[in-house]
Coordinates of C-alpha atoms in Angstrom, one line a residue:
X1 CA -63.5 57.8 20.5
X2 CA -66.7 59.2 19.6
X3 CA -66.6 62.5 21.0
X4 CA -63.8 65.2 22.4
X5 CA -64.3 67.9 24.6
X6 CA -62.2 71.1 26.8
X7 CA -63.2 72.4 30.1
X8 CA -61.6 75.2 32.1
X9 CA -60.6 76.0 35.4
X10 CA -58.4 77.1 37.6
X11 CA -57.3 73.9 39.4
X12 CA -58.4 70.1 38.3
X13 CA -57.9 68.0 41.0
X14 CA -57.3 64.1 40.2
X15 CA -59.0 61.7 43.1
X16 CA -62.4 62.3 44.8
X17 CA -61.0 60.8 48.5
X18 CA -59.9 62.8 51.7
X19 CA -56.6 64.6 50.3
X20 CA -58.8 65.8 47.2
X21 CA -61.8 66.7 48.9
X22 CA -60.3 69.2 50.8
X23 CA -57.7 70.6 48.7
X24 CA -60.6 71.6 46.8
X25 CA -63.0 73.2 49.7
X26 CA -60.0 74.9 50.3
X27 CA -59.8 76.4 46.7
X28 CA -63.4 77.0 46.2
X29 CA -63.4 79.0 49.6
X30 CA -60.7 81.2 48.1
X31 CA -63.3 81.7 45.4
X32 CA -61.1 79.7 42.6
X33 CA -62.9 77.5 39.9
X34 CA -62.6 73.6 40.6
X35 CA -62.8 70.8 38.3
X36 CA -62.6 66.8 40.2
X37 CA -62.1 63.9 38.3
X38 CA -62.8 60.5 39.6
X39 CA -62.2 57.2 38.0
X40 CA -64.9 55.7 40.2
X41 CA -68.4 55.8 40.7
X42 CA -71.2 57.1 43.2
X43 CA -71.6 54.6 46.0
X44 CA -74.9 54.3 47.6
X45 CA -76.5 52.6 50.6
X46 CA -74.5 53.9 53.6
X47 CA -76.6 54.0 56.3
X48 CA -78.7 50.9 55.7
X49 CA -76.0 48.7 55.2
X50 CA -74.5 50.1 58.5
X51 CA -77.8 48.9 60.2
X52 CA -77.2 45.6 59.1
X53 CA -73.4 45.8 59.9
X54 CA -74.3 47.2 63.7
X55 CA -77.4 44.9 63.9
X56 CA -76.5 41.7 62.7
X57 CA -72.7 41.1 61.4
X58 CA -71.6 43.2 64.3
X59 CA -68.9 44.8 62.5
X60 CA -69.7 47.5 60.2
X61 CA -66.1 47.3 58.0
X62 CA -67.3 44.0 56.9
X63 CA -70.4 45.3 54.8
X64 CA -69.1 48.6 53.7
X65 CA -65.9 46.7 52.0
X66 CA -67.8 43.6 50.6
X67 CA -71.5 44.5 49.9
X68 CA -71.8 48.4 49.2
X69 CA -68.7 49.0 47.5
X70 CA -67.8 45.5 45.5
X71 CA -68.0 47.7 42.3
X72 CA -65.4 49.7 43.4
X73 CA -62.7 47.1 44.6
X74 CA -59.9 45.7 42.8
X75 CA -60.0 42.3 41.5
X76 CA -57.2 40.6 42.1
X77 CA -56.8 40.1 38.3
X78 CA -56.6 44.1 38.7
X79 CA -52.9 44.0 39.8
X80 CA -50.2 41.9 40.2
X81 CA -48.2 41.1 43.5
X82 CA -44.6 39.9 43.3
X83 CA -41.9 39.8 46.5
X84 CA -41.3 37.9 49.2
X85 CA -44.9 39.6 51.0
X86 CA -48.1 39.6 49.3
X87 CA -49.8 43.4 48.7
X88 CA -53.4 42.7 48.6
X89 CA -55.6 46.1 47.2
X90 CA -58.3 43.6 47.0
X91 CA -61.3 45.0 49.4
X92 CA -58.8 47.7 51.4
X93 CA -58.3 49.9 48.1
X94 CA -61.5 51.6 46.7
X95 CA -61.8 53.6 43.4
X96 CA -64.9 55.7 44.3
X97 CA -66.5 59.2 44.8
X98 CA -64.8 59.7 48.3
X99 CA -61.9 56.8 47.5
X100 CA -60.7 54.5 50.3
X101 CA -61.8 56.0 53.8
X102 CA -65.4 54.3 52.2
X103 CA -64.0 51.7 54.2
X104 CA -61.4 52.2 56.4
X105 CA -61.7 51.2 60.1
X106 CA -61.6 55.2 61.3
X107 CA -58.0 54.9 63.2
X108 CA -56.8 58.2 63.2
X109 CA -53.7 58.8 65.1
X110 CA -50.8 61.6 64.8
X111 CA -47.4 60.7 63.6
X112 CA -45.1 61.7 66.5
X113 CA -42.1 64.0 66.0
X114 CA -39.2 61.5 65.7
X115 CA -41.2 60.4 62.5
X116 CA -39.9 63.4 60.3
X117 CA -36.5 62.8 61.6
X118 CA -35.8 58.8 60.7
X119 CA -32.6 60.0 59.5
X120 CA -31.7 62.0 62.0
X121 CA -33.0 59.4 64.6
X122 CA -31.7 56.0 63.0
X123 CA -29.5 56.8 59.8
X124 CA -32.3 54.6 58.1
X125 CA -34.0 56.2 54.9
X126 CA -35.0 60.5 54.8
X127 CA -35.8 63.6 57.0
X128 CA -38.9 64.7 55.9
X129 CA -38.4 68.2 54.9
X130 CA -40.9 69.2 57.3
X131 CA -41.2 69.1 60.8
X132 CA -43.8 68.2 63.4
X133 CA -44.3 70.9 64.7
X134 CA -44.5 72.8 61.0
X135 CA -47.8 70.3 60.4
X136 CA -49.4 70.6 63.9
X137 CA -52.3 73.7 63.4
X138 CA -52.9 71.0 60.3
X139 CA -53.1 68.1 62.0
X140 CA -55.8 70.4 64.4
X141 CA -57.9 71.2 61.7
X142 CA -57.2 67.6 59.6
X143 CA -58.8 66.4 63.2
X144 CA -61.7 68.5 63.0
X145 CA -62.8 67.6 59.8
X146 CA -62.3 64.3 60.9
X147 CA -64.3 64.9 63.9
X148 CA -62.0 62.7 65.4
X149 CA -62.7 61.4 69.2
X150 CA -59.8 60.9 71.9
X151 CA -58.5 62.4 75.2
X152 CA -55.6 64.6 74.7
X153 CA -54.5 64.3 79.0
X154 CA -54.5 61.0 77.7
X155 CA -50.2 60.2 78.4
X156 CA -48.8 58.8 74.9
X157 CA -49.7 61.6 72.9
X158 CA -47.9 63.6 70.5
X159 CA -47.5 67.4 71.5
X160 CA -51.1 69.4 70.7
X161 CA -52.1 72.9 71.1
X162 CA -56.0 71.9 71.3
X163 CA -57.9 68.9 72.8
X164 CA -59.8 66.7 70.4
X165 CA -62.7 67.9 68.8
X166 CA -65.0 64.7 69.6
X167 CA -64.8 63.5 73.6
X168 CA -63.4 60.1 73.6
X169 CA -65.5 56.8 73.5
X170 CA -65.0 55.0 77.0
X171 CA -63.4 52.3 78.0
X172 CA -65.9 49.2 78.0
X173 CA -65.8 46.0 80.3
X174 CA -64.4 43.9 77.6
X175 CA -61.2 45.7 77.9
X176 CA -60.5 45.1 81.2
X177 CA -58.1 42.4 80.5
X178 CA -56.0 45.1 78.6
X179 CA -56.3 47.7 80.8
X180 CA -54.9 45.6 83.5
X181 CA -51.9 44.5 81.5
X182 CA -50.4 48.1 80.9
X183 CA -51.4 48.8 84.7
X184 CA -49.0 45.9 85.7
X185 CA -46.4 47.2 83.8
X186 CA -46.6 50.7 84.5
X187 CA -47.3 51.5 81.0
X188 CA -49.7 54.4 79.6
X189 CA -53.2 53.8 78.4
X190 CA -55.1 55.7 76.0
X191 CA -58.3 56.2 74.4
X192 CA -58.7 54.9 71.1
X193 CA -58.7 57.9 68.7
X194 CA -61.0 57.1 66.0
X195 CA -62.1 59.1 63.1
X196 CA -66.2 59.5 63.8
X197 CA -69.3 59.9 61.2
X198 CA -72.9 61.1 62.7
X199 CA -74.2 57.5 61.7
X200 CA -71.4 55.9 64.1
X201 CA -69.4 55.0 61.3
X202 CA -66.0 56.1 60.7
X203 CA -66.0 59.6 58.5
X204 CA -65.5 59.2 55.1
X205 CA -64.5 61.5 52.5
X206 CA -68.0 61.7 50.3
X207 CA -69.0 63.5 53.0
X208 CA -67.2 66.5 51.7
X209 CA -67.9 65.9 48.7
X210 CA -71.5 66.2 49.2
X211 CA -71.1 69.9 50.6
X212 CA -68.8 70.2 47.8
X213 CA -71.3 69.3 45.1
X214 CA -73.5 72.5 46.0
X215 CA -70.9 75.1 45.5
X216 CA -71.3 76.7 42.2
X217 CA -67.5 76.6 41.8
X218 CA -67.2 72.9 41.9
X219 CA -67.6 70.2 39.4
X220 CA -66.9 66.3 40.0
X221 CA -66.9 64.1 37.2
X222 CA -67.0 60.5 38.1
X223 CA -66.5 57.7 35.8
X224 CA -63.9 59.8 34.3
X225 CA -60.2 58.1 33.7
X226 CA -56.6 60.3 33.7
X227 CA -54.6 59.3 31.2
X228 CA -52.0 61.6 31.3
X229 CA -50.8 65.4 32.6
X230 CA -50.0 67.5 29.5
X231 CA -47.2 70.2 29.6
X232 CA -46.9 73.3 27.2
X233 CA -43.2 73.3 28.7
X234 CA -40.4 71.1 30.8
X235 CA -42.1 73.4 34.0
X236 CA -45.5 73.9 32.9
X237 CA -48.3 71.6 32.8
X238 CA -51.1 72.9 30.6
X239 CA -54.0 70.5 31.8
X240 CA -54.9 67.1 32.1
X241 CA -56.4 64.3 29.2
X242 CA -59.3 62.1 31.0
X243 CA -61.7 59.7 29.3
X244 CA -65.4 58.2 30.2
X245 CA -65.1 54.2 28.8
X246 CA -68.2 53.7 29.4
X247 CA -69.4 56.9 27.0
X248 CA -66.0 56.6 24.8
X249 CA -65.7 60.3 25.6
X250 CA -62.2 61.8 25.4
X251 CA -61.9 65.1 27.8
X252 CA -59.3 67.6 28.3
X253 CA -59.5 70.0 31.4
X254 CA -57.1 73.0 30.8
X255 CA -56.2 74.2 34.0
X256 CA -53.9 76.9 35.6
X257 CA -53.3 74.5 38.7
X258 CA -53.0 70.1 38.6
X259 CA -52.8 68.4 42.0
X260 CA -52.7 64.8 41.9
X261 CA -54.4 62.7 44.7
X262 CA -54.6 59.1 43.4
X263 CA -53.0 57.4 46.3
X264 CA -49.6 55.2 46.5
X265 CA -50.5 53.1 43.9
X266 CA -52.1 55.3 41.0
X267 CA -50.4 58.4 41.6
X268 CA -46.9 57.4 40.3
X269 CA -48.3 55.3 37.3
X270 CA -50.0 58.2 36.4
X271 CA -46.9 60.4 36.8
X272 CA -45.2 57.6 34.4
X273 CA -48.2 57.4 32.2
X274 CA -47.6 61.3 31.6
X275 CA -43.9 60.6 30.2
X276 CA -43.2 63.5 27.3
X277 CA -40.4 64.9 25.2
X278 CA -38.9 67.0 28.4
X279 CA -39.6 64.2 31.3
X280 CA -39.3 61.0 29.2
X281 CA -39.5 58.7 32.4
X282 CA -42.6 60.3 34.0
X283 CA -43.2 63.7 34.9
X284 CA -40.7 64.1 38.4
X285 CA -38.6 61.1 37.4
X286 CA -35.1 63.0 35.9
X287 CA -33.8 61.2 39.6
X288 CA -34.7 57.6 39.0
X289 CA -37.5 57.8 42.0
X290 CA -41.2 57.8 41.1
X291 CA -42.8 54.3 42.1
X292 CA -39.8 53.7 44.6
X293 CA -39.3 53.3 48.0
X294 CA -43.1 51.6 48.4
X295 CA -43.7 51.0 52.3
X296 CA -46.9 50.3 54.0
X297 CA -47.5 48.5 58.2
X298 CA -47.4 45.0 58.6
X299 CA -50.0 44.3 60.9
X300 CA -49.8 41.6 63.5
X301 CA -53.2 40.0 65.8
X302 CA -53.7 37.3 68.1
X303 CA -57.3 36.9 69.2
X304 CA -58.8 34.9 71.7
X305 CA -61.3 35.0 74.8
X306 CA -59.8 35.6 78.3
X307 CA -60.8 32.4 80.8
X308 CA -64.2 33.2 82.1
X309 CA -65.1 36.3 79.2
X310 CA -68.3 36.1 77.6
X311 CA -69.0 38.6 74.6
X312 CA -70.3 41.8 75.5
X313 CA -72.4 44.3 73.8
X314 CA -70.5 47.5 72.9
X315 CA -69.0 50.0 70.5
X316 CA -68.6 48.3 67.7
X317 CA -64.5 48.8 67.3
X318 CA -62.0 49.5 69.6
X319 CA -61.9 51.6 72.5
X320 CA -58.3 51.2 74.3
X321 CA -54.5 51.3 73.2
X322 CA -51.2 52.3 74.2
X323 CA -48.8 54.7 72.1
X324 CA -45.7 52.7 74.7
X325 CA -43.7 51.1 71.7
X326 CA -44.8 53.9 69.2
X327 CA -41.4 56.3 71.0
X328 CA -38.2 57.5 69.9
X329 CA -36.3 54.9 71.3
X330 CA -38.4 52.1 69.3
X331 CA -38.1 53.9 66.1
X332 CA -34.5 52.0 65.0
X333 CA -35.7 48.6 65.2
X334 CA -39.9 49.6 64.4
X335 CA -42.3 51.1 66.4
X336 CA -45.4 49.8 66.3
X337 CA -49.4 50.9 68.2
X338 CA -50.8 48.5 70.1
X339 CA -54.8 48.1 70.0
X340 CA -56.8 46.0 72.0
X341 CA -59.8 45.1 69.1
X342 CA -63.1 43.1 69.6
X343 CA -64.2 41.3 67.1
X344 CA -67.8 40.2 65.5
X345 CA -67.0 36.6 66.3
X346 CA -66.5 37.7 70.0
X347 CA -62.9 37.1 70.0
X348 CA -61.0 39.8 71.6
X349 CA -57.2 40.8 69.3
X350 CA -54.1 42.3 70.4
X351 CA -53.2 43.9 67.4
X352 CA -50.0 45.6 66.6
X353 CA -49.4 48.2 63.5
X354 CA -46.0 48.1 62.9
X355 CA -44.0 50.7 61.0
X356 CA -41.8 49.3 58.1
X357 CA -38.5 50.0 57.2
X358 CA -37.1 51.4 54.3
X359 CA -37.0 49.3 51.2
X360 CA -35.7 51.3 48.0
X361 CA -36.6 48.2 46.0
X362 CA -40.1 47.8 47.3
X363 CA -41.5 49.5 43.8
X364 CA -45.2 49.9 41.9
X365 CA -45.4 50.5 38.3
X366 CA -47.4 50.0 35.0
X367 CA -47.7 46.3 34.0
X368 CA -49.6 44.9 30.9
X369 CA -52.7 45.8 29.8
X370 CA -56.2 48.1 32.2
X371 CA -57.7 47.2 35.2
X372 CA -61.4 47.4 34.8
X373 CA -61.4 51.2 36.0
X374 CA -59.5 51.6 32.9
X375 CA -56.2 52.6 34.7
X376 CA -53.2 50.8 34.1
X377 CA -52.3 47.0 35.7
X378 CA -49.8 48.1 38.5
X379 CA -47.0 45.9 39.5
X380 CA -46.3 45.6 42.7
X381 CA -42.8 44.9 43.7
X382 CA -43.0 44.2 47.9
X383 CA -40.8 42.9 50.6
X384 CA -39.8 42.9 53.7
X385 CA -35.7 42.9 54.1
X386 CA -34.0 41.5 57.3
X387 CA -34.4 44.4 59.6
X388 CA -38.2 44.2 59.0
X389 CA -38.6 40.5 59.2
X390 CA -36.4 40.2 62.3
X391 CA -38.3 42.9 63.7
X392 CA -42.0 41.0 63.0
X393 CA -41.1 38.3 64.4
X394 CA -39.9 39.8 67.7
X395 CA -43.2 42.3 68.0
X396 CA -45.1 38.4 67.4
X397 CA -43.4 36.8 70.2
X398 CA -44.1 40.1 72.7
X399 CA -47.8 39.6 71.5
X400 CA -47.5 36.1 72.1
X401 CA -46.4 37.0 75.7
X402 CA -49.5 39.7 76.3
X403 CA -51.7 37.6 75.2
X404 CA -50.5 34.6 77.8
X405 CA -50.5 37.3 80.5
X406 CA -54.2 38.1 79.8
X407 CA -54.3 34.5 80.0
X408 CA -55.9 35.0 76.5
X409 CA -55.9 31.6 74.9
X410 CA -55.4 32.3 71.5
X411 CA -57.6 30.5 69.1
X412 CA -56.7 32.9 65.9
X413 CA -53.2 34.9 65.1
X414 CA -52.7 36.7 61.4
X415 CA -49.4 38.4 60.0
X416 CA -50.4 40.7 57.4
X417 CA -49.6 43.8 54.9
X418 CA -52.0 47.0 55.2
X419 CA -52.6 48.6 51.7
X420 CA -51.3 51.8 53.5
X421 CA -49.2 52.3 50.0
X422 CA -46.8 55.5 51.0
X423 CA -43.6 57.1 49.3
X424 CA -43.9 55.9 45.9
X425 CA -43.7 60.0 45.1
X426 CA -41.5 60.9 48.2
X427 CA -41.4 64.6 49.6
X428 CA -37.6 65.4 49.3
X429 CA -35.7 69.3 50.2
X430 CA -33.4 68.0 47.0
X431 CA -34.5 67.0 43.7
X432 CA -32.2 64.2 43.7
X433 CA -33.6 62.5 46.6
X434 CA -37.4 62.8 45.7
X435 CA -40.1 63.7 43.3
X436 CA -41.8 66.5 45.3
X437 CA -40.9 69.6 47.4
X438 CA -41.5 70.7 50.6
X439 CA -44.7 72.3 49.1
X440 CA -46.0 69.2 47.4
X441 CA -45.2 70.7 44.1
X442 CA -43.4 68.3 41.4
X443 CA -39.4 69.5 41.3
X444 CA -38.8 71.4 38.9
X445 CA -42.2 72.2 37.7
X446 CA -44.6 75.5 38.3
X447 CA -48.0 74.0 38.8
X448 CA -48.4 70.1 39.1
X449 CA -48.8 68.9 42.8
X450 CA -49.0 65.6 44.4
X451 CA -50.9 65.5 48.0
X452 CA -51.7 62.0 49.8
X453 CA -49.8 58.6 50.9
X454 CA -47.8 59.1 48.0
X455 CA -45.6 62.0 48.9
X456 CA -44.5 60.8 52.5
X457 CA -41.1 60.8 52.9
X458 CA -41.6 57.7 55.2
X459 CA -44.4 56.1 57.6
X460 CA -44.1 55.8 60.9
X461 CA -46.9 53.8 62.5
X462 CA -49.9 55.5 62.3
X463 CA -52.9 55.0 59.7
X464 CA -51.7 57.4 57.0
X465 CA -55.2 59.2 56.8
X466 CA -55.2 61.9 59.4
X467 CA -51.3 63.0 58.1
X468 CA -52.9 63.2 54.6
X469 CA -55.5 64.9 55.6
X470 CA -52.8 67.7 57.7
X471 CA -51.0 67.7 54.1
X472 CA -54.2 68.1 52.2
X473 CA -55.3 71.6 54.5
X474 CA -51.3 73.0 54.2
X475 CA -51.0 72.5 50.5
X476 CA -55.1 74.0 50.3
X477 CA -54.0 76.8 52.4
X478 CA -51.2 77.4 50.2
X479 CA -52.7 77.3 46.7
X480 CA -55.6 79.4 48.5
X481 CA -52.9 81.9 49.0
X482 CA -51.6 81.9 45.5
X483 CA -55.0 83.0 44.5
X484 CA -54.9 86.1 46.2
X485 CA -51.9 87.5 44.2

C-alpha cells in the first residue's frame, strides 16, 4: 500500500443503506462525531431513468436494477451458490451509497406479533428476545421515514398506535378480479403498503444520506473496503481497518463506538474476517453461530390476463393484498402475503411471499479469493428442508386454485428465492444461542454492534426493510442515549 492513514470519531458506522443511514442521523442529532464507510460508489441518474422506467418499460425496478446501478451488482462470478436452491445476489443485492433499497420494489409491511414468538408459537427455531409490541413506536417512526402509504382501518393489520404517514394508493380497475376473490371468500382486503419516494419511486436510503452529507458531524467515505474490526481487548474494539483499491490507501478509523450494517451476507464474513487472538473464529463466534441459520422468502407467481382484461394504465406496482394467510394459525406450516402484481408485459401475478423455515445448515461464509468490491467471495450454503418444500408446493397449488377462480389463464408461473439474506448474526437473550443481544451489541463485547437483516432472530413474511429500519431507530435511540452520560 502506498499510503496509511487514522481518523477519529466517536462511532464508524460500516454500510451506507437504510439501517446505517439512520443509526447515524440518530448519532449526529445527539451531537456525536460520525464516520461511514461504504464499499460502494455514488450512483447517479435517479430520476431520469425513472422517466424512462414510468414512460416506456413500465416498470421502474427494471431500470434502477439493470441500467443505473450495473456497477454496483454482484456478478455472479462474485459468489458462489451451493444447496439444493439457488441464492442469486445478482441484480437484488447492491453495494452502493444508500445499499439495496436502490432497488427494491418499496414493500413495506410490519412483522405481526406471533413472529417474535416462533418458539413459543410452533417449537420451530427462537423467540426473539424482543417483543412486538417493545418495537412498535419504532416501527412508527421506521414508517415515517419511510413515508410509507397504507390504510391502517384496513382489517389484516398488525396492532398500531398511529395511522400511516402517507394515505394509501387506491385500488385500480385492474384489480377487480382480486378484489372479488377475497369478497367471495369472506376474506380481508388491504391496501398495498408501499414504501414511497417524492419521484414515485420507492424511498431509498441515499436519500438520508444526502441530508446526512451536510451535517458537519458526518463523513461518508465511499469506495472504501472493511477489512477487519480491531480490538485493544476480548471486549473492546478499538476501531476498524478499511482500504480504497482503487487509491491503494490503507485507513484505520479509531472509534469509541463500531456498528456494523453490511447486510446478511457481508456482515458475518466481516465478523469472521475480524478473527484475533481472543475470538479466533470471528468476533461473536465463541458459540459456533456467525454465518448460520441463513433464511430468506421463497417467492411464488402465476401471471396471466383474466378472459376479457385488457391492460390498463395505472400505478406502476401493486395496489391490493390480503394479510389472510400471514396469521398465527399459518405460522407452523408458513405464512405467506398475498399480492395481486401487474406487470410491464400487462400480465397480471398472484404472488405469494412465503416465510421460510428454519434451516441451521443454511450457512454463508468466506470462500476463495475478492469479489470485485474487494470483499471476500461468500459461499452460500442454501436449502429448503421438507417442511419448507412440502409447504411451497402446497401455497403453489392454492395459487394455482386463485388463479382458476379469477379464471386467470396462466401464461407464466416462477418459484423463486428473495436475496432477503436474515439471521446469519442472530439476536439471542443467551450467548449460546446467538451472536448479538437484545441491544444489538456483539455478546460479550462493550462497543461493536450489528443492526440489519443480519441480527433477526427469524423472518416471518414480510420484506425485511421496514423491521430494519424499526431496529435501526431503537439501537440509534440507544447509542444516542449513551452519549448523554
Amino acid at each position: 500500500m502506498t499510503g496509511v492513514r487514522q481518523i477519529d470519531a466517536d462511532v464508524c458506522i460500516i454500510g451506507s443503506g437504510v439501517a446505517g443511514a439512520i443509526i447515524a442521523s440518530e448519532c449526529v442529532n445527539a451531537g456525536r462525531d460520525v464516520v461511514m464507510l461504504e464499499a460502494g460508489s455514488r450512483a447517479s441518474g435517479r430520476a431520469r431513468l425513472l422517466r424512462i422506467g414510468e414512460k416506456v418499460i413500465r416498470d421502474y425496478r427494471i431500470p434502477r436494477m439493470r441500467i443505473w446501478h450495473r456497477r454496483a451488482r454482484y456478478l455472479k462470478t462474485d459468489y458462489e451458490t451451493i444447496g439444493n436452491r439457488t441464492y442469486s445476489l445478482s441484480g437484488v443485492a447492491l453495494v452502493a451509497r444508500g445499499g439495496s433499497t436502490l432497488g427494491w420494489s418499496g414493500d413495506a409491511y410490519r412483522l405481526r406479533p406471533e413472529d417474535f414468538k416462533l418458539a413459543s408459537v410452533t417449537g420451530q427455531g427462537l423467540d426473539w428476545p424482543l417483543s412486538y409490541d417493545e418495537l412498535e413506536p419504532y416501527y412508527v417512526r421506521g414508517e415515517q421515514a419511510l413515508r410509507v402509504a397504507g390504510d391502517h382501518t384496513d382489517e389484516g393489520h398488525p396492532p398500531r398506535s398511529t395511522p400511516f404517514p402517507q394515505p394509501a394508493r387506491p385500488f385500480h380497475e385492474r384489480d377487480r378480479p382480486f378484489v372479488d376473490l377475497l369478497s367471495d371468500h369472506d376474506w380481508p382486503l388491504m391496501h398495498h403498503n408501499i414504501s414511497l419516494a417524492p419521484d414515485g419511486g420507492a424511498f431509498t436510503a441515499d436519500e438520508l444520506i444526502d441530508r446526512l452529507e451536510k451535517a458537519p458531524r458526518f463523513r461518508l467515505i465511499t469506495g472504501s473496503v472493511v477489512d477487519r474490526i480491531l480490538c485493544s481487548s476480548k471486549w473492546r474494539a478499538s476501531g476498524v481497518q478499511s482500504r480504497n483499491v482503487a487509491a491503494d490507501t490503507t485507513l484505520t478509523v479509531a472509534a469509541d463506538t463500531i456498528v456494523v450494517c453490511a447486510g446478511g451476507i457481508e456482515t458475518p464474513n466481516l465478523l469472521r474476517q475480524s478473527a484475533n487472538q481472543w475470538w479466533p473464529e470471528g468476533l461473536g463466534n465463541h458459540s459456533g453461530h456467525l454465518g448460520r441459520h441463513l433464511i430468506s422468502h421463497t417467492g411464488i407467481a402465476l401471471g396471466g390476463r383474466p378472459r376479457g382484461y385488457r391492460p390498463l394504465n395505472g400505478p406502476i406496482g401493486p395496489t391490493a393484498a390480503t394479510r389472510r394467510f400471514d396469521t398465527e394459525r399459518d405460522q407452523r406450516s408458513g405464512k405467506y402475503i398475498l399480492l395481486w402484481r401487474p406487470a410491464p408485459s400487462g400480465l397480471l401475478f398472484v404472488n405469494a411471499m412465503l416465510e421460510q423455515s428454519p434451516e441451521d445448515g443454511n450457512t454463508v461464509s468466506p470462500g476463495a479469493g475478492k469479489t470485485r468490491f474487494g470483499t471476500p467471495r461468500p459461499v452460500i450454503d442454501y436449502n429448503d428442508g421438507e417442511i419448507q418444500a412440502k409447504r411451497t408446493r402446497a401455497v403453489e397449488a392454492q395459487l394455482e386454485s386463485f388463479a382458476t377462480q379469477m379464471q386467470l389463464g396462466v401464461a407464466f408461473r416462477r418459484n423463486y428465492v428473495h436475496a432477503h439474506p436474515m439471521c446469519t448474526a442472530r439476536m439471542t437473550e443467551d450467548d449460546r444461542d446467538g451472536v448479538i443481544g437484545p441491544d444489538l451489541r456483539v455478546h460479550n463485547m462493550e462497543n461493536v454492534y450489528v443492526c440489519g437483516s443480519a441480527s433477526f432472530t427469524s423472518g416471518g413474511a414480510a420484506n425485511p426493510t421496514l423491521t430494519i429500519a424499526a431496529l435501526a431507530y431503537r439501537l440509534g435511540a440507544h447509542l444516542a442515549a449513551k452519549s448523554e452520560h
